[in-house]
Short mmCIF file of C-alpha atoms in Angstrom, two decimals:
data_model
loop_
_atom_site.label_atom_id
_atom_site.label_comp_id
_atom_site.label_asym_id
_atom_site.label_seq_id
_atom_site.Cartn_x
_atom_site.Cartn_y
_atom_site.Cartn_z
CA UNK A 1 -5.64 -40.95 -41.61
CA UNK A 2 -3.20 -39.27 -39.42
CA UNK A 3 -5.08 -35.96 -39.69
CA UNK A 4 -7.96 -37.49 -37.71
CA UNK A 5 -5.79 -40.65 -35.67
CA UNK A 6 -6.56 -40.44 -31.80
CA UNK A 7 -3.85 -42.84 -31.20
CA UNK A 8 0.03 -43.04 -32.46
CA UNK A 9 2.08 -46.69 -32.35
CA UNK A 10 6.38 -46.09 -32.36
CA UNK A 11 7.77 -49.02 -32.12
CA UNK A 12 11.67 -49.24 -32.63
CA UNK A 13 12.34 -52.71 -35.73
CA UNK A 14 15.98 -54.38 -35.45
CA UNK A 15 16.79 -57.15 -38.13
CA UNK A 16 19.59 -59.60 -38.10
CA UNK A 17 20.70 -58.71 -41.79
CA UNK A 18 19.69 -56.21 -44.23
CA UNK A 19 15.93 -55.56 -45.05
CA UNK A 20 13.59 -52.80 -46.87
CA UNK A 21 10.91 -51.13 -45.72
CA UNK A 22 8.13 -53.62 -48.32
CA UNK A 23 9.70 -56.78 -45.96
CA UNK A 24 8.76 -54.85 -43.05
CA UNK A 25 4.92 -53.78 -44.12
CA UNK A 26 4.83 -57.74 -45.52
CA UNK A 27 5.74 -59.48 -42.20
CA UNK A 28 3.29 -56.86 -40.23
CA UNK A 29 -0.09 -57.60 -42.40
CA UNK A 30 1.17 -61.72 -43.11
CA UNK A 31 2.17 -62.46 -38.83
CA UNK A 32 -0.62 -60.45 -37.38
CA UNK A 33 -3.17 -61.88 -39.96
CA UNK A 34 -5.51 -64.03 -37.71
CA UNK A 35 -3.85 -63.25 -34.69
CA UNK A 36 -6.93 -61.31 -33.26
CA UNK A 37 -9.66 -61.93 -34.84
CA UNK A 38 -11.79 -60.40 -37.44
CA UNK A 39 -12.73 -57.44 -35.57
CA UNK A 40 -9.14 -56.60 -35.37
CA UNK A 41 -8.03 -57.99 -38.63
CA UNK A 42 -5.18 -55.18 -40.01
CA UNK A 43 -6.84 -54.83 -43.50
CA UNK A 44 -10.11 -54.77 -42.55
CA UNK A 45 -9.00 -52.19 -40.20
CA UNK A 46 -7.73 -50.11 -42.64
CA UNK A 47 -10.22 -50.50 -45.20
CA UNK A 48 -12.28 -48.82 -42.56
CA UNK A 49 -10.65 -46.29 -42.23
CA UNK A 50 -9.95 -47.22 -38.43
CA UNK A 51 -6.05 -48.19 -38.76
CA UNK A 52 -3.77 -45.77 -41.20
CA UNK A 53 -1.25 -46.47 -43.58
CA UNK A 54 1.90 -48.22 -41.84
CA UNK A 55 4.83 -45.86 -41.89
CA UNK A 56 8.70 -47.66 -41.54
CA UNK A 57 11.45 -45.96 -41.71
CA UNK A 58 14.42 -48.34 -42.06
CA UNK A 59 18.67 -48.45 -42.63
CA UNK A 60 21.41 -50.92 -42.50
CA UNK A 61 24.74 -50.89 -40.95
CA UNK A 62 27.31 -53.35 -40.65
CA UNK A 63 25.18 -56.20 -41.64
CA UNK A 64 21.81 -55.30 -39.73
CA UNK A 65 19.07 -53.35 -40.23
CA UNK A 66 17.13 -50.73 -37.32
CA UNK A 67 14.21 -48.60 -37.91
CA UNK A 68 10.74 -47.19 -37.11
CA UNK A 69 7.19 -48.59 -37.33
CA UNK A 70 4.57 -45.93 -36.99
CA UNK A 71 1.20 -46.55 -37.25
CA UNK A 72 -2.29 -44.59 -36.63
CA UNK A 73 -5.18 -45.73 -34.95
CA UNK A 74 -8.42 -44.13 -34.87
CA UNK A 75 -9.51 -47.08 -32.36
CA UNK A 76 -9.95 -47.13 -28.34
CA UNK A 77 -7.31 -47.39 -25.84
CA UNK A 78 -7.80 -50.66 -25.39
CA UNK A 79 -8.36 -51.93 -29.05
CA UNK A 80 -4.72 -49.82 -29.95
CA UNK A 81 -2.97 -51.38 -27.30
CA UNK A 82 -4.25 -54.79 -28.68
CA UNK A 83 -3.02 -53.92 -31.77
CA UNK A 84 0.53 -52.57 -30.42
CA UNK A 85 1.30 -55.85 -28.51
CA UNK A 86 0.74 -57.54 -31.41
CA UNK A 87 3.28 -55.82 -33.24
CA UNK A 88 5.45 -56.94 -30.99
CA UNK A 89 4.68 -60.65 -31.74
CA UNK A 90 6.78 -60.58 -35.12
CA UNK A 91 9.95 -62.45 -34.64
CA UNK A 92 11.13 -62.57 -39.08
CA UNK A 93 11.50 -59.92 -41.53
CA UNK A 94 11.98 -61.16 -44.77
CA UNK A 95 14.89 -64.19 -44.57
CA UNK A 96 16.23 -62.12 -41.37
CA UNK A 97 15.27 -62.72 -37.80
CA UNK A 98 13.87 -59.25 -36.47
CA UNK A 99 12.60 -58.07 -33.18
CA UNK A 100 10.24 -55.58 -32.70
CA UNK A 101 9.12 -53.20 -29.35
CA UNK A 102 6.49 -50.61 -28.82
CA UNK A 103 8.02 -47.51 -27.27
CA UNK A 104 5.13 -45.53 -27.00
CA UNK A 105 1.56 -44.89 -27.72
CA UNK A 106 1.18 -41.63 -28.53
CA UNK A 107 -2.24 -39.48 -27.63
CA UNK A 108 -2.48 -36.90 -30.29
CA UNK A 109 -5.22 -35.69 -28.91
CA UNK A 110 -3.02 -34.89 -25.90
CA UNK A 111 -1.17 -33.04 -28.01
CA UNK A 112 -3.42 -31.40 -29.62
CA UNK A 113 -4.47 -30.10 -26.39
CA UNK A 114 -1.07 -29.00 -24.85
CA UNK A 115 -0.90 -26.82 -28.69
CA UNK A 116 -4.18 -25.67 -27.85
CA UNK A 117 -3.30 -24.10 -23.92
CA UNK A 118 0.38 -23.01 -25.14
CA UNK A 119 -1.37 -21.30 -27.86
CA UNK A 120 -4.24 -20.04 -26.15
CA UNK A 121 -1.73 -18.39 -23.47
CA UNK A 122 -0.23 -16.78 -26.15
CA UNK A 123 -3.37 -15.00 -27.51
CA UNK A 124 -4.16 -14.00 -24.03
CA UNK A 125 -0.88 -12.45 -22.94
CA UNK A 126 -1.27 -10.27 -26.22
CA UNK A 127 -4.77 -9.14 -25.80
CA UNK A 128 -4.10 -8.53 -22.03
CA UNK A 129 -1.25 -6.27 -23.52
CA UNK A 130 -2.72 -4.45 -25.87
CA UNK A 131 -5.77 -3.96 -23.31
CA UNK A 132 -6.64 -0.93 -21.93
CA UNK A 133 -8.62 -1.46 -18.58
CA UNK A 134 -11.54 0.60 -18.01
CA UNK A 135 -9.95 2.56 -14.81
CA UNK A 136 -6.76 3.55 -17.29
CA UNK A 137 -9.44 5.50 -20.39
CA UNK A 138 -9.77 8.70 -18.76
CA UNK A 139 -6.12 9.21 -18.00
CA UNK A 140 -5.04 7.78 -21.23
CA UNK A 141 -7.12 9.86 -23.32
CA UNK A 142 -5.69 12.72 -21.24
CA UNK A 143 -2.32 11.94 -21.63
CA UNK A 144 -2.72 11.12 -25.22
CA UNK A 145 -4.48 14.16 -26.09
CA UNK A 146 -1.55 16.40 -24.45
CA UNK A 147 1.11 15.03 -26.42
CA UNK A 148 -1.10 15.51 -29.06
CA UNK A 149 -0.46 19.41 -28.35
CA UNK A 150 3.50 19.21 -28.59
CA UNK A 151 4.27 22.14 -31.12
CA UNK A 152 7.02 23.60 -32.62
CA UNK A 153 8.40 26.95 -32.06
CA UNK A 154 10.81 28.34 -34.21
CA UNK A 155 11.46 24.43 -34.93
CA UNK A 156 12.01 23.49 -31.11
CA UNK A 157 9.63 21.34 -29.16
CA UNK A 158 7.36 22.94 -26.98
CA UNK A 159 4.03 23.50 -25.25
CA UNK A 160 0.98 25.01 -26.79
CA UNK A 161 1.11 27.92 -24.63
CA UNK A 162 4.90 29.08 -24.89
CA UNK A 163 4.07 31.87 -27.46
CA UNK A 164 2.07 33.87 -25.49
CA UNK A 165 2.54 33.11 -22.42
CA UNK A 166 4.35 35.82 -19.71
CA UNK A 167 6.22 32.41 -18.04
CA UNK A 168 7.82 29.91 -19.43
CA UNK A 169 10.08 26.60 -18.60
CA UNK A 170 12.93 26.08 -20.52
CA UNK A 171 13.99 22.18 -19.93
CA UNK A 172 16.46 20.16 -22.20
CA UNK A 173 14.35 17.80 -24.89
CA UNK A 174 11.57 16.43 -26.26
CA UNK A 175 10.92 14.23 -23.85
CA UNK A 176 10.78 16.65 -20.95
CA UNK A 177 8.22 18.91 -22.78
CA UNK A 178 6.06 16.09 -23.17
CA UNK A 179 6.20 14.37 -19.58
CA UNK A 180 5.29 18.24 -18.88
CA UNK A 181 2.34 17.97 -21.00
CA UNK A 182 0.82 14.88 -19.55
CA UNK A 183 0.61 16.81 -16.33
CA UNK A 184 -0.62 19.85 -17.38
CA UNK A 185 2.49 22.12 -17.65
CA UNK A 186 2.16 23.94 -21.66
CA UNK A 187 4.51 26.68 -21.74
CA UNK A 188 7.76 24.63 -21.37
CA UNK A 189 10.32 24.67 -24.46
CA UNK A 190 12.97 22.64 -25.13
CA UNK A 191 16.97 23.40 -26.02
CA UNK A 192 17.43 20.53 -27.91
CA UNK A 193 20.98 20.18 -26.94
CA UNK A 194 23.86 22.37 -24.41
CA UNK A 195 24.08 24.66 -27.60
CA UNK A 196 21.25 27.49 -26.70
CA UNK A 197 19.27 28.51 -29.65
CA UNK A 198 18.94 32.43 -30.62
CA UNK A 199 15.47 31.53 -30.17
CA UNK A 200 15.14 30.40 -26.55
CA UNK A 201 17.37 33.88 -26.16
CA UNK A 202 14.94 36.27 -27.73
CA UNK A 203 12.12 34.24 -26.11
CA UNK A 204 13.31 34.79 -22.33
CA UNK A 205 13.37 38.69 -22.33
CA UNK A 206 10.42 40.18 -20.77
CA UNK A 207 9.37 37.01 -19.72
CA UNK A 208 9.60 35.01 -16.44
CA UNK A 209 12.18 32.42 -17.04
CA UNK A 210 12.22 29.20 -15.09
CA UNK A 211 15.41 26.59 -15.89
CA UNK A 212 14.11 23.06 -15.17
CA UNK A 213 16.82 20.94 -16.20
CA UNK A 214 18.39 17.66 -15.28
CA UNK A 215 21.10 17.58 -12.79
CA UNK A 216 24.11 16.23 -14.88
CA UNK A 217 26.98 17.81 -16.40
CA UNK A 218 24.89 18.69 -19.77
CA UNK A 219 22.35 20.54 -17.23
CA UNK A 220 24.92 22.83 -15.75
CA UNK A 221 26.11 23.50 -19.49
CA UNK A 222 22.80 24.91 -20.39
CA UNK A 223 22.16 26.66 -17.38
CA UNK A 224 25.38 28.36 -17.88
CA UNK A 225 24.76 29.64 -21.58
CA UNK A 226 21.32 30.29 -20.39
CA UNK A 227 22.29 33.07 -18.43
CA UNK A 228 25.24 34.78 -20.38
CA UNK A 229 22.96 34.97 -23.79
CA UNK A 230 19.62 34.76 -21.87
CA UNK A 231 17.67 35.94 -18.59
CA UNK A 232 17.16 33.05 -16.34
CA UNK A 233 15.15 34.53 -13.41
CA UNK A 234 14.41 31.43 -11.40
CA UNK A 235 15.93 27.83 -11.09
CA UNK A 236 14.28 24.55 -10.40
CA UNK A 237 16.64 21.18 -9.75
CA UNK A 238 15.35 17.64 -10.28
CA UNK A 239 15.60 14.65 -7.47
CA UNK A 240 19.03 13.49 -6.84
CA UNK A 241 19.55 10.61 -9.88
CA UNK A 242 16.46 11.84 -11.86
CA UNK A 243 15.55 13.58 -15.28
CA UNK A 244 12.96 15.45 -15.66
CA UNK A 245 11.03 12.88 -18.12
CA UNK A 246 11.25 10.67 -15.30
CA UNK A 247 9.21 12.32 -12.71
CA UNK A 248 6.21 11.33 -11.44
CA UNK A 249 3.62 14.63 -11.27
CA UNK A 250 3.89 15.03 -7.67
CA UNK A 251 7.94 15.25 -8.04
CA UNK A 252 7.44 17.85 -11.05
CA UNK A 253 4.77 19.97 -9.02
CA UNK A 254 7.09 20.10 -6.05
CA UNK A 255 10.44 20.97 -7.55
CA UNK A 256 8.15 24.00 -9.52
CA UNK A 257 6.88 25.42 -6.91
CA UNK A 258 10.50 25.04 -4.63
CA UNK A 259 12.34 26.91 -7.20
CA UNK A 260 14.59 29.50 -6.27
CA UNK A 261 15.93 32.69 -8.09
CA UNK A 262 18.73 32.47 -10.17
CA UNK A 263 20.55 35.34 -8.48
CA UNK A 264 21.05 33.40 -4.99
CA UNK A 265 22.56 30.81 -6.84
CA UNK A 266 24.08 32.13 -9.64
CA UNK A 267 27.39 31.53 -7.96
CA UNK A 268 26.77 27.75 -7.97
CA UNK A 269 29.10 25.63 -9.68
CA UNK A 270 26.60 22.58 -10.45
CA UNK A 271 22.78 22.58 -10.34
CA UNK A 272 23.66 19.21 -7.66
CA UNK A 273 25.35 22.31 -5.26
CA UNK A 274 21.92 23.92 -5.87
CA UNK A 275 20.27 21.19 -4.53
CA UNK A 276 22.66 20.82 -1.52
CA UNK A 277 21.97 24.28 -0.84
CA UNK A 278 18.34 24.43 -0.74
CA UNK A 279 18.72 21.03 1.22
CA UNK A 280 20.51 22.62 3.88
CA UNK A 281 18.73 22.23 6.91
CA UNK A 282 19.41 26.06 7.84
CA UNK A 283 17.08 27.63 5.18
CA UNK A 284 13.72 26.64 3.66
CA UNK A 285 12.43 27.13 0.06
CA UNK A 286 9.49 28.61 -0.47
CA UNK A 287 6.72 28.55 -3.24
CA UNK A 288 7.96 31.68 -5.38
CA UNK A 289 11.56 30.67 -4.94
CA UNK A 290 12.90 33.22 -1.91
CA UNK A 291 15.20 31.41 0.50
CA UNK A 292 13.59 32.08 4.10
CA UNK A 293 16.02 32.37 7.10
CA UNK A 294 14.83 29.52 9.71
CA UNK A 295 14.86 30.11 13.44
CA UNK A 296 18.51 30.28 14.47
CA UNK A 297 16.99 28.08 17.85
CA UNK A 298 14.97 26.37 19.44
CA UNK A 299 14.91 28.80 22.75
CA UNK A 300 14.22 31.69 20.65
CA UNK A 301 11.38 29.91 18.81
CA UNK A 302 9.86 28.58 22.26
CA UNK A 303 10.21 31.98 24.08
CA UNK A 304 9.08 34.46 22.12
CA UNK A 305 5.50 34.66 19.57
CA UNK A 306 5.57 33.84 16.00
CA UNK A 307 6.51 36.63 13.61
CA UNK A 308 6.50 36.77 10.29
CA UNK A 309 9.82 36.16 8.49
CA UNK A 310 10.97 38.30 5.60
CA UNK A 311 13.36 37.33 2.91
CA UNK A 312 16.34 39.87 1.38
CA UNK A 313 16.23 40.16 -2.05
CA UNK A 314 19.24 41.08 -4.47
CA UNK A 315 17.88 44.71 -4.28
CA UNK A 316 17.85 45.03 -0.58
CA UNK A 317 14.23 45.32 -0.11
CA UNK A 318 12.32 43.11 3.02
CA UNK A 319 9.18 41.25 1.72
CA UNK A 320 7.31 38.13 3.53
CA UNK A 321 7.26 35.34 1.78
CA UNK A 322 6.55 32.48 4.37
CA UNK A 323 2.64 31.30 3.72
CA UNK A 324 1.72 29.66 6.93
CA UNK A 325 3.61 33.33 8.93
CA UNK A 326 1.49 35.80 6.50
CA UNK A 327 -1.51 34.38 6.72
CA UNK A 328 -1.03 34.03 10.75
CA UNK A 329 -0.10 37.98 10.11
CA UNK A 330 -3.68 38.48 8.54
CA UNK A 331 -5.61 36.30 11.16
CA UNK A 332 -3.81 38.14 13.78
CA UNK A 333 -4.85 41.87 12.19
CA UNK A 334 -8.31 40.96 11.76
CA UNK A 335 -8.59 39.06 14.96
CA UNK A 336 -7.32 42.15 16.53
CA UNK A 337 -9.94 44.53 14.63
CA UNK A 338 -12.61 42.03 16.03
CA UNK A 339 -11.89 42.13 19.45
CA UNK A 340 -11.06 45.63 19.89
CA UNK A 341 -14.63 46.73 20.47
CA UNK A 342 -15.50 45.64 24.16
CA UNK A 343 -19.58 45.60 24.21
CA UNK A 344 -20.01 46.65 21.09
CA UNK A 345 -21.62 44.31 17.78
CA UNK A 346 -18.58 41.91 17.05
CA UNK A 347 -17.21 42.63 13.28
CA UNK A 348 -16.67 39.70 10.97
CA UNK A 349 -13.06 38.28 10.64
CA UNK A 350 -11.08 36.56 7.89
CA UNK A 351 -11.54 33.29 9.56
CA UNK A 352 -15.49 33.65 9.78
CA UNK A 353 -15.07 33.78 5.92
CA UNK A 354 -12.93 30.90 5.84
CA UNK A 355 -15.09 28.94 8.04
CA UNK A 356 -18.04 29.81 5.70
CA UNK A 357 -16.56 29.30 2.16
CA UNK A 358 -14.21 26.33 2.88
CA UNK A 359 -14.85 24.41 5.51
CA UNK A 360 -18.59 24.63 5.55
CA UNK A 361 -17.96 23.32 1.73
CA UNK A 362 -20.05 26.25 0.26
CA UNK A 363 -19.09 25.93 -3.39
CA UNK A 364 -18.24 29.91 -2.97
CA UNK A 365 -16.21 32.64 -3.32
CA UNK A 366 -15.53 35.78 -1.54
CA UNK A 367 -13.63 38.63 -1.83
CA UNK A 368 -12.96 40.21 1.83
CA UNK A 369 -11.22 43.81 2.37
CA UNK A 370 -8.53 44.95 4.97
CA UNK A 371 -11.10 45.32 7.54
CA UNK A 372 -12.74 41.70 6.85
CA UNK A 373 -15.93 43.51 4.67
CA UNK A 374 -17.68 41.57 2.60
CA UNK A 375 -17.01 43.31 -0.92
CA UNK A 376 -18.62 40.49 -2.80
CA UNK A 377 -19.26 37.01 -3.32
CA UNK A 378 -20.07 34.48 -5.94
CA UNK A 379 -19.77 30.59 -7.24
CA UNK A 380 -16.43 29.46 -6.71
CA UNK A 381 -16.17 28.17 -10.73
CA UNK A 382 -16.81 32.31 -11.56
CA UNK A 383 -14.08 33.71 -9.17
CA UNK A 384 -12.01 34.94 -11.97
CA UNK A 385 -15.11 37.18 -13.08
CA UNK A 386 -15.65 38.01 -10.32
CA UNK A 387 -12.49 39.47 -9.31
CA UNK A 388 -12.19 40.83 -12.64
CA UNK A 389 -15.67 42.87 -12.68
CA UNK A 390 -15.33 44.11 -8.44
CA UNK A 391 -15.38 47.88 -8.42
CA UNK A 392 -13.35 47.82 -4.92
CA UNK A 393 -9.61 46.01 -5.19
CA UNK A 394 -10.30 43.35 -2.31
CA UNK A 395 -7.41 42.29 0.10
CA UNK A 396 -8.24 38.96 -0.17
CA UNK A 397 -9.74 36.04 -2.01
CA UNK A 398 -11.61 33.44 -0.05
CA UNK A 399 -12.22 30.01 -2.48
CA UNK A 400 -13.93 26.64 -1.98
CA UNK A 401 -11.91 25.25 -4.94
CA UNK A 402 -8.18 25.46 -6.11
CA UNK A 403 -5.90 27.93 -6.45
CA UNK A 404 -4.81 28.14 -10.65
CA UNK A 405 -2.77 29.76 -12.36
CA UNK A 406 -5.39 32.11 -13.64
CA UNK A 407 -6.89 33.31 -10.68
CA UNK A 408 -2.75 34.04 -8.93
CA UNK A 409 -2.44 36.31 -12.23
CA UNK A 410 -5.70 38.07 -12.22
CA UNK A 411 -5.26 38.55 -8.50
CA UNK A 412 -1.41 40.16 -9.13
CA UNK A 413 -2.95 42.36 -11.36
CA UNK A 414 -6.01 43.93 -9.47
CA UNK A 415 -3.16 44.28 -6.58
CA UNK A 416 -4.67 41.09 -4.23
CA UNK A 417 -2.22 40.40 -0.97
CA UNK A 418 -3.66 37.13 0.12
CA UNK A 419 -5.43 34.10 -1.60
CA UNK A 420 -7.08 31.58 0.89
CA UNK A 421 -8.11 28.32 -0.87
CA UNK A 422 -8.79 24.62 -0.30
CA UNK A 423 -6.45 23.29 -2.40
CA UNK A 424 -3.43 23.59 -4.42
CA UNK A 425 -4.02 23.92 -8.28
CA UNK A 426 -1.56 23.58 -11.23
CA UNK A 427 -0.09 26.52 -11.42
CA UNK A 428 3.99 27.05 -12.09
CA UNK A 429 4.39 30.79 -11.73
CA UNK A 430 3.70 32.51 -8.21
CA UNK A 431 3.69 36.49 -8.27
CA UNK A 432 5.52 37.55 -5.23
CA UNK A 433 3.19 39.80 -4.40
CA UNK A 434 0.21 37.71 -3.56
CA UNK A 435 0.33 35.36 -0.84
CA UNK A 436 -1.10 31.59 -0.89
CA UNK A 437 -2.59 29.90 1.89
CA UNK A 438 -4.44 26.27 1.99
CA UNK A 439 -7.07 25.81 4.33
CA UNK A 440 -8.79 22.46 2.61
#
């Protein structure tokens, strides 16, 4: 009966003298027996099903007895509290003068309910858990699918690419080669430890070497061994207080791209000094790693026209590395060729290219000579072909799309000075011979 009770009666039984729990169900049916009526009658009631069994629960001390009286009701609210005050009409248990009192009237169904919304915020805390919201599948099929490409070489972790690839990142664990992977980065390879393998040794010569480590003392181990049994030919440093597996992509894109050559800082005692130095607010970093001399004042800066500014490099020689002062250098060359002419038909420039692949939003690509000439133009998704197939080297590259990785190597290689595009791709290694510039 309690299964399917609405209501619960606990009343609290205390007897002048000792009594059992058969003197207790006795003086409930024999005092309450046509105290309400028939309708209310206590065996009819259970015979009906509507009343359940009468639980007591009942032990003596020192001469007394105390206990519980529980009963079910599968009646109203009014027809149980009938029933409960009448309980409380029993004044003898057995020979022994007892007193009984109601101390509650339980609604299971209540508690049934309370069960029901504890458990039901349960269930929905899990499944809003284990959830994936419809914003989050792309990027978590991305990012699953590039872990998914961790390998093994020569039973380190690394990317896919690090095999054959002519650039690599050599960062500390696991961990690091994988936050790598989710954005992108494939050719970085792990130490495993401040103990250099033979095989990160062998793998750095002939290649272009990139130490992206974290900044503590286990960092400046590796970069040290690095070196002596390896060639390291650029460094990048991590946020102050940061690993690398705990950069966001913006963070890991920028610390790439601001690396600097392992010569200038060879000297360093910590990869934190490394940081201090590129911090200083006398020099810049720029996005193949050359330290570039800033203006030495503001009265020299104000007073005389923008040059371009060259960077010294370990073997003496002078090459320009700052973006934003090259490209100025090419605008100002080409303006120059424009304007030279007096009456005569006025010759396309590099920034009438610009204007007409990038900012007019052309979905093109151009490659432009010295003089500005149109050598040849074509979708911006086919640029690499393009380059690839033109039977004149171009000077430059105009793009409506980002500048990758595979477009700043095909460019080194057919001798390229200058890539103009609207954005910034993924790309980790910069040849210092071509120049980047943004115009999106």
């Amino acid at each position: 009966m309690q299964d399917t009770a609405k209501y619960l009666i606990h009343a609290d039984i205390t007897a002048a003298g000792v009594v059992e729990r058969s003197d207790v169900v006795g003086a409930v049916f024999g005092q309450t027996e046509g105290l309400l009526g028939d309708e209310l009658d206590l065996r009819d009631l259970q015979d009906s099903k509507k009343v359940g069994r009468i639980d007591v629960e009942i032990r003596s001390e020192s001469g007394q007895s105390f206990g519980e009286i529980t009963v079910a009701s599968g009646l109203d609210r009014v027809e149980t509290a009938i029933l409960a005050a009448a309980l409380e009409t029993i004044e003898q248990v057995g020979p022994c003068r007892a007193e009984i009192e109601v101390s509650e009237i339980e609604d299971v169904r209540s508690a049934k309910r309370r069960e029901v919304v504890e458990r039901a915020t349960e269930l929905l805390n899990d499944f809003e858990e284990k959830s994936i919201q419809t914003a989050d599948i792309v990027e978590t099929v991305r990012q699953q699918v590039r872990v998914a490409d961790v390998t093994d070489y020569e039973g380190l972790p690394a990317g896919p690419r690090v095999a054959d690839s002519d650039a690599i990142v050599v960062v500390e664990g696991r961990s690091d080669v994988m936050q790598l992977l989710k954005y992108g980065i494939k050719n970085a390879v792990a130490v495993e430890g401040t103990d250099v393998p033979d095989a990160i040794a062998d793998l750095t010569a002939g290649r272009t070497v990139t130490s992206f480590l974290d900044g503590d003392r286990g960092g400046d181990l590796i970069l040290k061994e690095l070196a002596q049994v390896g060639d390291v030919d650029y460094v990048a440093v991590t946020p102050s207080g940061k690993s690398v597996e705990d950069l966001s992509r913006s963070e890991v894109m920028s610390a790439l791209r601001d690396k600097v050559p392992y010569e200038t800082v060879a000297s360093a005692k910590s990869l934190d000094s490394i940081r201090e130095e590129m911090g200083r607010p006398g020099e810049s970093t720029t996005a193949d790693g050359g330290a570039v001399a800033a203006a030495v004042s503001e009265d020299t800066t104000d007073s005389q026209p923008a040059s371009s500014t060259q960077t010294e490099t370990t073997d003496g020689a002078a090459n320009v590395t700052d973006d934003s002062n090259a490209a100025a250098v090419v605008d100002a060359a080409t303006d120059e060729d424009a304007t030279g002419g007096g009456d005569e038909p006025a010759i396309p420039s590099l920034s009438d290219h610009i204007e007409a692949v990038i900012q007019n939003h052309s979905g093109t690509a151009r490659l432009v000579d010295e003089d500005a000439t149109l050598l040849a133009e074509g979708d911006a998704a086919d640029v690499v072909s393009l380059l690839e197939s033109a039977a004149d080297v171009p000077r430059t590259v105009v793009i409506d799309g980002d500048c990758t990785q595979k477009l700043l190597d095909v460019a080194a290689q057919r001798g390229v000075g200058v890539v103009v595009a609207a954005g910034h791709g993924e790309y980790v290694k910069q040849p210092t011979a071509v120049q980047v510039r943004i115009e999106g």
